[in-house]
mmCIF file of C-alpha atoms (C1' of nucleotides) in Angstrom:
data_model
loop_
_atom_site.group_PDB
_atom_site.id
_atom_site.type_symbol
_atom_site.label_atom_id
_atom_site.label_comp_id
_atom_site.label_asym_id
_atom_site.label_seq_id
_atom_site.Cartn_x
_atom_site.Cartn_y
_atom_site.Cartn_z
ATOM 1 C CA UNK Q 280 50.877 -58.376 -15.493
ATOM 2 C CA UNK Q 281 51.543 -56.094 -18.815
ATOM 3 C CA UNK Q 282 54.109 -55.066 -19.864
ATOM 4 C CA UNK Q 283 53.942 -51.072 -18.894
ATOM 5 C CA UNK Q 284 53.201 -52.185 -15.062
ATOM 6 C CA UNK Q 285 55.952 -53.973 -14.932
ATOM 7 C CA UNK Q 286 57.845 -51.253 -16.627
ATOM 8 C CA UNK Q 287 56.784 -49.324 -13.885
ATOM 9 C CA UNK Q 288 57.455 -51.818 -11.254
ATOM 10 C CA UNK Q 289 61.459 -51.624 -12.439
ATOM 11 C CA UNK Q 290 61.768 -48.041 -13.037
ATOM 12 C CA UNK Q 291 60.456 -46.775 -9.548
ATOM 13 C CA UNK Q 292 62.269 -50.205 -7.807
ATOM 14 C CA UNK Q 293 65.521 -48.655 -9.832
ATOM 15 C CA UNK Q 294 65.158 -45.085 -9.046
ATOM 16 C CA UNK Q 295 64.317 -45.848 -5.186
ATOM 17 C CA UNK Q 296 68.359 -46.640 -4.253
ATOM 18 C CA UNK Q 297 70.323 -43.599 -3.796
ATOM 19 C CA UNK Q 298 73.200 -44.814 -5.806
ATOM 20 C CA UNK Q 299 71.683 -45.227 -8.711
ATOM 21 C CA UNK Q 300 69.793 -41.705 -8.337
ATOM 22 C CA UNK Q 301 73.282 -40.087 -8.278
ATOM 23 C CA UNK Q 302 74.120 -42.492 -11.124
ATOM 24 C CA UNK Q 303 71.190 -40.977 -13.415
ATOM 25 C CA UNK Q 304 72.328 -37.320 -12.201
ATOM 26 C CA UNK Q 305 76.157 -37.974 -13.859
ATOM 27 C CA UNK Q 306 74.300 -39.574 -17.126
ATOM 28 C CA UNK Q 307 72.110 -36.625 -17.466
ATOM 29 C CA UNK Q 308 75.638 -33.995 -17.771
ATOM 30 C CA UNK Q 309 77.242 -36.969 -19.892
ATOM 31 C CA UNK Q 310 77.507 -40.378 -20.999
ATOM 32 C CA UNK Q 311 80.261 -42.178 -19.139
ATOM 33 C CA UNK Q 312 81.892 -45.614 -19.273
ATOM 34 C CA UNK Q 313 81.154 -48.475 -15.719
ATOM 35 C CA UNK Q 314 84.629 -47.587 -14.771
ATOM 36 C CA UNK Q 315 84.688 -43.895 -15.214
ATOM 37 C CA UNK Q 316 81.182 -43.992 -12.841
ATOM 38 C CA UNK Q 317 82.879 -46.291 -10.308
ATOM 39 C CA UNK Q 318 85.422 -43.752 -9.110
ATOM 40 C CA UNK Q 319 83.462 -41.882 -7.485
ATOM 41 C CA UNK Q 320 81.794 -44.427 -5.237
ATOM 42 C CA UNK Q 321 83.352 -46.273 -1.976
ATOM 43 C CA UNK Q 322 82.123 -49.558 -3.442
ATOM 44 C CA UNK Q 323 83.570 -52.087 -5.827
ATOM 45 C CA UNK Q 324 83.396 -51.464 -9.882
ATOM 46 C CA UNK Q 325 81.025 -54.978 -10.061
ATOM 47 C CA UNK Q 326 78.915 -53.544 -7.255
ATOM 48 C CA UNK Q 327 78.428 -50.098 -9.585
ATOM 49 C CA UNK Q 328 77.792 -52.677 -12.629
ATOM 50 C CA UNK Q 329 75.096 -54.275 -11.074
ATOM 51 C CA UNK Q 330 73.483 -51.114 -10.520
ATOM 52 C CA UNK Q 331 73.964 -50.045 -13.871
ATOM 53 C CA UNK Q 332 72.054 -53.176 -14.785
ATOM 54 C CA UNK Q 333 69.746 -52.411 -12.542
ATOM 55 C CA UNK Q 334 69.001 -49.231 -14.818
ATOM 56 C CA UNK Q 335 69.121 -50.934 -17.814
ATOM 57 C CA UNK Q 336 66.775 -53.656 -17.200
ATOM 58 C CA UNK Q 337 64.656 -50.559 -15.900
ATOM 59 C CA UNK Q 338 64.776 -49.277 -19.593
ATOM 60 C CA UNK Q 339 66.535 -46.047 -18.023
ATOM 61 C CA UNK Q 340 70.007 -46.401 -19.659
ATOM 62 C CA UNK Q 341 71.450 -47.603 -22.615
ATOM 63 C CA UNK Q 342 74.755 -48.687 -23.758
ATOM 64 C CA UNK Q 343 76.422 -48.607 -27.137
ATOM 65 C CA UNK Q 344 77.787 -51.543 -27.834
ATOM 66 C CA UNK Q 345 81.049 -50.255 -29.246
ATOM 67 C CA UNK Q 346 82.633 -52.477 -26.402
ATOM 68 C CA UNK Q 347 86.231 -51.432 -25.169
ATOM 69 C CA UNK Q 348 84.317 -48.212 -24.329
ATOM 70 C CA UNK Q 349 81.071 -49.176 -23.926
ATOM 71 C CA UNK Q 350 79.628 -46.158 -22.553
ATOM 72 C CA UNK Q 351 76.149 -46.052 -20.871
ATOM 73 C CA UNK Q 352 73.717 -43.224 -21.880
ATOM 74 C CA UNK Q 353 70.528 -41.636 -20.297
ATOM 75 C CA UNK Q 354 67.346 -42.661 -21.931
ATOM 76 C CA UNK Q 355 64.169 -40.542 -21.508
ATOM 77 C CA UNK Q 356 61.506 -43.081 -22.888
ATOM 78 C CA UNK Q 357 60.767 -44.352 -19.178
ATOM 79 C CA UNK Q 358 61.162 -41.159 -17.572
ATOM 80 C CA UNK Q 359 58.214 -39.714 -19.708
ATOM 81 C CA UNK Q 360 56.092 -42.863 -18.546
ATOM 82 C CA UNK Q 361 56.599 -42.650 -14.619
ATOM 83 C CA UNK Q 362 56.266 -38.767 -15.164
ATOM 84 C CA UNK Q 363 52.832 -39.500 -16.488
ATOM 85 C CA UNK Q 364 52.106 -41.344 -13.985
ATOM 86 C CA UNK Q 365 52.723 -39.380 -10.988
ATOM 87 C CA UNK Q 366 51.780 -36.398 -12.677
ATOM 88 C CA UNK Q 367 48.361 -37.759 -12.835
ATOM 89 C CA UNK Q 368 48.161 -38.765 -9.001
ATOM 90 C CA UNK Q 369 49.736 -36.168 -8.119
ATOM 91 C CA UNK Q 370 47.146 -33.487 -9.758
ATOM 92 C CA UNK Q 371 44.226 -35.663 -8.241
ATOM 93 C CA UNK Q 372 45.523 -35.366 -4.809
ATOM 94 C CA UNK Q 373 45.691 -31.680 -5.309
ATOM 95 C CA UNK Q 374 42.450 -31.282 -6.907
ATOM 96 C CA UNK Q 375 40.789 -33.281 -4.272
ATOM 97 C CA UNK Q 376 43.106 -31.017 -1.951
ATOM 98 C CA UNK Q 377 41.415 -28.040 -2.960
ATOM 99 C CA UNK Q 378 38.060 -29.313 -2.879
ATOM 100 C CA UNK Q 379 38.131 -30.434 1.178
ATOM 101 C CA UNK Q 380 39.583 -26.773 1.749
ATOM 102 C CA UNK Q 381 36.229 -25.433 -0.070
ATOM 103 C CA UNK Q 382 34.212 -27.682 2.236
ATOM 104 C CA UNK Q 383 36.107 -26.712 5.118
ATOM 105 C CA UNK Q 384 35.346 -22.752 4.096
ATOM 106 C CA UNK Q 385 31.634 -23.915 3.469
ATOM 107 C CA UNK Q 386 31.411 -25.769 7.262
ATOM 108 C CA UNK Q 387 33.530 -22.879 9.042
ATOM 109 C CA UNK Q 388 30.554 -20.710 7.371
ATOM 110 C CA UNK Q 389 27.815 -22.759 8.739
ATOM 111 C CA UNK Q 390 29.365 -22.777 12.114
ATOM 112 C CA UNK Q 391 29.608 -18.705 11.855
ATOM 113 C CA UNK Q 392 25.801 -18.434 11.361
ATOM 114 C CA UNK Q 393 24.982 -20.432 14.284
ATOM 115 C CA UNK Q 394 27.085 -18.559 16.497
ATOM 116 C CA UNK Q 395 25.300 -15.588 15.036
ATOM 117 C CA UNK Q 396 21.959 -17.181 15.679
ATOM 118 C CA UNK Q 397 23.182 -18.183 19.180
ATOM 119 C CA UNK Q 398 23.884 -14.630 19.970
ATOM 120 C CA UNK C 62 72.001 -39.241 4.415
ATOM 121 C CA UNK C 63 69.593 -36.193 3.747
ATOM 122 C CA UNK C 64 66.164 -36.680 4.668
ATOM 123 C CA UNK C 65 65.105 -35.525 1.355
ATOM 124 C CA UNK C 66 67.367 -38.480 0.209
ATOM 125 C CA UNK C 67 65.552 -40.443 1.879
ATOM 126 C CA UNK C 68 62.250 -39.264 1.363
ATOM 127 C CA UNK C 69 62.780 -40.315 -1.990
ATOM 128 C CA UNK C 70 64.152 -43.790 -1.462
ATOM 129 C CA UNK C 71 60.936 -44.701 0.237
ATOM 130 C CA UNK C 72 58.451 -42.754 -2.155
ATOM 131 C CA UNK C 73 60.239 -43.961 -5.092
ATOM 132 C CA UNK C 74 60.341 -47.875 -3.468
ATOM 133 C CA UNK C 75 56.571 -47.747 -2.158
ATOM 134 C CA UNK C 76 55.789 -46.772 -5.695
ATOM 135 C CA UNK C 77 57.661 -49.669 -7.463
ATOM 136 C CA UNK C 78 54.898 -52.219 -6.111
ATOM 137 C CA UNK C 79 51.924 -52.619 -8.153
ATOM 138 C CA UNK C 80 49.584 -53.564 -5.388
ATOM 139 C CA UNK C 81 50.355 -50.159 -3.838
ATOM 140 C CA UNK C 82 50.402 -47.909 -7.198
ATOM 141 C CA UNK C 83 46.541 -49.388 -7.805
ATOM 142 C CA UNK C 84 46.210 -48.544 -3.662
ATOM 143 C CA UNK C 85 46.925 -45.174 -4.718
ATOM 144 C CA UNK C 86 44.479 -45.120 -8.000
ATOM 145 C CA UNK C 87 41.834 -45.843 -5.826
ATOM 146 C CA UNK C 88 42.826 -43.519 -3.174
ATOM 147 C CA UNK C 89 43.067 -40.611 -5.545
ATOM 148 C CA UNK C 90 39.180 -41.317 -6.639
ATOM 149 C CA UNK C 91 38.245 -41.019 -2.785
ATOM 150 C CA UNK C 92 39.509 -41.713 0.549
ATOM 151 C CA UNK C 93 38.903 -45.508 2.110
ATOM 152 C CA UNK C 94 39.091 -47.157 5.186
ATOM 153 C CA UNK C 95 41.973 -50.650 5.187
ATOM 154 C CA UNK C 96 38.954 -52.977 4.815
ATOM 155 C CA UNK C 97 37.182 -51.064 2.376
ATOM 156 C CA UNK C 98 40.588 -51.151 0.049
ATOM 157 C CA UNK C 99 41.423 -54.989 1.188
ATOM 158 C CA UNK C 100 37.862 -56.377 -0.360
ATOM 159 C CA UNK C 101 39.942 -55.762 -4.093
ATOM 160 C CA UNK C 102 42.519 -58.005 -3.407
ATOM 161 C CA UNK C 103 43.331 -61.020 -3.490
ATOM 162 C CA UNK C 104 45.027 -60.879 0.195
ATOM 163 C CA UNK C 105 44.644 -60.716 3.422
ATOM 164 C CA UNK C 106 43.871 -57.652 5.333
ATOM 165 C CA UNK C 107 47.318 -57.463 7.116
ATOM 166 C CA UNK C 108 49.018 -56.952 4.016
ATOM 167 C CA UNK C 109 47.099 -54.597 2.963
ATOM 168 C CA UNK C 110 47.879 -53.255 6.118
ATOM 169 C CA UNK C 111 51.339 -53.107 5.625
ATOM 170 C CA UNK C 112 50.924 -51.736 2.140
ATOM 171 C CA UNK C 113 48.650 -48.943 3.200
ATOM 172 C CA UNK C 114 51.716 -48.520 5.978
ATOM 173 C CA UNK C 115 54.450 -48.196 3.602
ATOM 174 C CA UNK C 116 52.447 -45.587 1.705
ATOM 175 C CA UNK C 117 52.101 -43.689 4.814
ATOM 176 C CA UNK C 118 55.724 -44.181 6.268
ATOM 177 C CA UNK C 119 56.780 -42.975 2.231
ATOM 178 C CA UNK C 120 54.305 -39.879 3.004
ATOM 179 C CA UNK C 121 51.839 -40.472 0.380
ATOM 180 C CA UNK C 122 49.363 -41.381 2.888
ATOM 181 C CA UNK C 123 48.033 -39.836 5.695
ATOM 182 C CA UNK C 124 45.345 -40.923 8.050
ATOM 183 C CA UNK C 125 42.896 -39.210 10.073
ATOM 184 C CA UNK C 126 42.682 -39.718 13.397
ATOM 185 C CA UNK C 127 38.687 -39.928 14.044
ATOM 186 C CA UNK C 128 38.837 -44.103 14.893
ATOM 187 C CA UNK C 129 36.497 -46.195 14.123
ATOM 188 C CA UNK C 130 36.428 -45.268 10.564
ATOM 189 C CA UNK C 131 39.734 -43.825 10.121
ATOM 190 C CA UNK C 132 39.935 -43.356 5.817
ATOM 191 C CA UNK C 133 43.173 -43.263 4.473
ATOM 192 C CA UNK C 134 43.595 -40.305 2.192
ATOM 193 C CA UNK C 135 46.122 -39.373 -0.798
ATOM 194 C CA UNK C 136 48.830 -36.659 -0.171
ATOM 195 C CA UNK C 137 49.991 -34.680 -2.826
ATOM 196 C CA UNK C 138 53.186 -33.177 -1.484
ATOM 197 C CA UNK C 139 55.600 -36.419 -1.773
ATOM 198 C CA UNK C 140 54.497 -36.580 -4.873
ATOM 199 C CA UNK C 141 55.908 -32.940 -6.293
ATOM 200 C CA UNK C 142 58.743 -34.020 -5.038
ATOM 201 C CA UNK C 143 59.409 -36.719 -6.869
ATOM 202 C CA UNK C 144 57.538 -34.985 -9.862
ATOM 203 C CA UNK C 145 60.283 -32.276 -9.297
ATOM 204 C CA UNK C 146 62.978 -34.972 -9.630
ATOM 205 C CA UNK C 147 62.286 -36.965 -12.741
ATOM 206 C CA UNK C 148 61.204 -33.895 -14.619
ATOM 207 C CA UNK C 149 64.375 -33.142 -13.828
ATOM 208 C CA UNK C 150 66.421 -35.376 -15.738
ATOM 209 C CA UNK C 151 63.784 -36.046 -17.983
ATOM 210 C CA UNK C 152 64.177 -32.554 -19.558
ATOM 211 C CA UNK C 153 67.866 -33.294 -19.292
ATOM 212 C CA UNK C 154 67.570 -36.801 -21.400
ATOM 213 C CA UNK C 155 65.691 -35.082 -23.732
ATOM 214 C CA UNK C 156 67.910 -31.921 -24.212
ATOM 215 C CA UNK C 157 70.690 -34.719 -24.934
ATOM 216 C CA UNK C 158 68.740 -36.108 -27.045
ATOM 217 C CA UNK C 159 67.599 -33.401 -29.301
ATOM 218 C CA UNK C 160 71.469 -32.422 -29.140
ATOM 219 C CA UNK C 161 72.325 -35.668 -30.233
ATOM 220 C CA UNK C 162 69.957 -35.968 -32.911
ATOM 221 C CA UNK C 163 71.403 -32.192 -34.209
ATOM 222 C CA UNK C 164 74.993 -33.756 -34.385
ATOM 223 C CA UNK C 165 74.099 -36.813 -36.288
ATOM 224 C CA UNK C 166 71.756 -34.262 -38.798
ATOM 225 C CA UNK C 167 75.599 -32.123 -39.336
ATOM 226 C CA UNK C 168 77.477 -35.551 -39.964
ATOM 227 C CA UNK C 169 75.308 -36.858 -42.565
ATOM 228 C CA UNK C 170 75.174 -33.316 -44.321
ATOM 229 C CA UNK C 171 79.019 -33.560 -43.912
ATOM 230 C CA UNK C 172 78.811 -36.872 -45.642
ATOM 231 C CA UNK C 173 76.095 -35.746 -48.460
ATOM 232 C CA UNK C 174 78.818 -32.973 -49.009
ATOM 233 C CA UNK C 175 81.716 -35.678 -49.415
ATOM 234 C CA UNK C 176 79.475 -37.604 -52.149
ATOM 235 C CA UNK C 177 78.975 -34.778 -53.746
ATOM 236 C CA UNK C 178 82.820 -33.619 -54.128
ATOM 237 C CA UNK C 179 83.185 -37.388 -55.082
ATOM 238 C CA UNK C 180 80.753 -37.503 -57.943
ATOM 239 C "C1'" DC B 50 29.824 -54.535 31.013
ATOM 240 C "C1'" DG B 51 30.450 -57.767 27.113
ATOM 241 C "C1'" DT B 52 30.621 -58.445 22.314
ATOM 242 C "C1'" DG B 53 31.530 -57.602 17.513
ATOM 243 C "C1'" DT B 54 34.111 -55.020 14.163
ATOM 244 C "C1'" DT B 55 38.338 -53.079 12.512
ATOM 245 C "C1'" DG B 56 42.871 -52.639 12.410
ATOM 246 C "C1'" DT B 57 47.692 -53.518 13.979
ATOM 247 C "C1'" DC B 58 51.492 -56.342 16.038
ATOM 248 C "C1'" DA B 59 54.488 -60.493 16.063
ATOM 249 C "C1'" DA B 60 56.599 -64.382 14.367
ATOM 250 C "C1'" DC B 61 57.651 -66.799 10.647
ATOM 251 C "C1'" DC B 62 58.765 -68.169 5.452
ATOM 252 C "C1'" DC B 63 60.823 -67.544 1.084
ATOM 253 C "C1'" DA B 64 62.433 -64.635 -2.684
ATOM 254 C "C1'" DA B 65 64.915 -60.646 -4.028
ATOM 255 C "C1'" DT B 66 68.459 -57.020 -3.231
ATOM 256 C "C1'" DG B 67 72.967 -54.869 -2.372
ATOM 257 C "C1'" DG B 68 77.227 -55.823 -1.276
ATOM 258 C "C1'" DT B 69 81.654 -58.771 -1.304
ATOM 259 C "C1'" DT B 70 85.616 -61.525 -3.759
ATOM 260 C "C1'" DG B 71 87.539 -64.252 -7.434
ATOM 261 C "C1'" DA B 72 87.420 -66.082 -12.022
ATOM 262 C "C1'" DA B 73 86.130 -65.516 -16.905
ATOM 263 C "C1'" DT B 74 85.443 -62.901 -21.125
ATOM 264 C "C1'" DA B 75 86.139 -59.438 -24.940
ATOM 265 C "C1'" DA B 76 88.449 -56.179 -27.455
ATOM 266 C "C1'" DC B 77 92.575 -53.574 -28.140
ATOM 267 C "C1'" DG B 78 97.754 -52.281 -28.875
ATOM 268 C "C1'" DT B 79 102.106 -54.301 -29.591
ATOM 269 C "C1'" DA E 25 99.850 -64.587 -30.403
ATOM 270 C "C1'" DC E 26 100.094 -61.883 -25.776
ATOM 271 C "C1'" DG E 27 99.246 -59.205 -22.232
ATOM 272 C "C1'" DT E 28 96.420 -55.170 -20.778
ATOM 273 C "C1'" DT E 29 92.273 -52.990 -19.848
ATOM 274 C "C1'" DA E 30 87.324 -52.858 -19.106
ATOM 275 C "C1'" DT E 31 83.550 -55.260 -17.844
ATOM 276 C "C1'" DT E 32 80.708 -59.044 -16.579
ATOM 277 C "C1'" DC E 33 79.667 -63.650 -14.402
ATOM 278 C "C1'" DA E 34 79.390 -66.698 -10.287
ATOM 279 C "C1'" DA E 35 79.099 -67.890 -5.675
ATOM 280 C "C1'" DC E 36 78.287 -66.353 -1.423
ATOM 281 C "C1'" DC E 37 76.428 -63.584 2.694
ATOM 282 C "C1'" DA E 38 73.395 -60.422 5.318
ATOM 283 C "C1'" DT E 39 69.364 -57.652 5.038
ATOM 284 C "C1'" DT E 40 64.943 -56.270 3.326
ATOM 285 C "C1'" DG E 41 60.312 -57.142 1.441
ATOM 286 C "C1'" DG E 42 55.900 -59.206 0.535
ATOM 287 C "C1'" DG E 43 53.134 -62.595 2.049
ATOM 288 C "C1'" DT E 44 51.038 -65.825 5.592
ATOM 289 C "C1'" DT E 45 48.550 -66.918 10.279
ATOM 290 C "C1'" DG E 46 47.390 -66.038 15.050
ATOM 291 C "C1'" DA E 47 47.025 -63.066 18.940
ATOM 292 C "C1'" DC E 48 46.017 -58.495 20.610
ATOM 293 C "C1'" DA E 49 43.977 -53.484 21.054
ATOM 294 C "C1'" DA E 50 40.535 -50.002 20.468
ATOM 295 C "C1'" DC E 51 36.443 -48.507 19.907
ATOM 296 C "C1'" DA E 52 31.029 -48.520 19.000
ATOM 297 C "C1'" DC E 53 26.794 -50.585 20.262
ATOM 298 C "C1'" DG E 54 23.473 -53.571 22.609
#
DNA sequence: CGTGTTGTCAACCCAATGGTTGAATAACGT
DNA sequence: ACGTTATTCAACCATTGGGTTGACAACACG
């Protein structure tokens, strides 16, 4: 498997826990340290650690390694890749979308004229 | 939990298998039955089964209902949703970066000033 | 009807995940 | 050097997830 599917594999398998959703939401208004993000779970500070891992092995996060305070930091790289992504699914789906309702207007025509020729 | 929330936990965890991103490449090109997906893989039908049933439990997927030959077909509204989301704290990443990046261009102009007086 | 085709359900296996607690490590102030 | 603070590592447990095979259900066609 290359290396941008599995990429992908860790970044959607990281962003699909609700925890570390809320996680990314905090990192986006400001860096913060493990312990300063543990507060405001009901879980233990290694539990929010692992998750933190989680989003670093993901590619999401980074952390400076000025240790003491080692804070971790929102990184956009990944975002941009699994925005691509859906983006381009996404717009496919639609387009396709659009193109049954056309054939739906088309049929829904057809089926006018033969009532008209059955009257 | 919300059922947005969760909405998202199972988009974002259908998504972060391989097997089912390349279910939904395929899917986006035009709709398929289970056993016209399952001749790509390397697997049996049931899982692709399940797969196909994750997408659809996620919302991703929807079926028609005209047995027999009932295609699965791509959905596009999970996926504005979590289009919506990343972009989200993508832009956010980004502003922090660019902010970031600003601070670090003042510092070193702080420092280019300090040679200066030095010299 | 019965038969073939298509898909799902059920039970099972093994690996991975999310949580716990307790011990170990790393850097800092004194 | 010492203790404090912040974080990670390790072992463990329960649950989920992706895969298998075998039995079942639903529908079209002869």
């Amino acid at each position: 498997m290359d290396d941008r599917t599995e990429q992908l594999n860790r970044a959607f398998a990281a962003l699909a826990d609700p925890t570390r959703r809320d996680l990314v939401a905090r990192l986006a208004v400001d860096d913060a340290t493990v312990g300063e993000l543990a507060e405001h779970y009901d879980m233990s500070l290694q539990a929010v650690s692992k998750h933190v891992k989680v989003l670093g092995d993901a590619g999401l996060v980074t952390r400076s390694k000025e240790a003491q305070r080692r804070p971790v930091h929102l990184d956009a790289d990944v975002f941009d890749l699994m925005s691509t992504w859906i983006e381009r699914y996404r717009r496919r789906a639609e387009e396709r979308y659009r193109r049954l309702d056309a054939l739906l207007a088309e049929e829904s025509d057809r089926e006018r004229e033969s009532e008209a020729e059955a009257s």
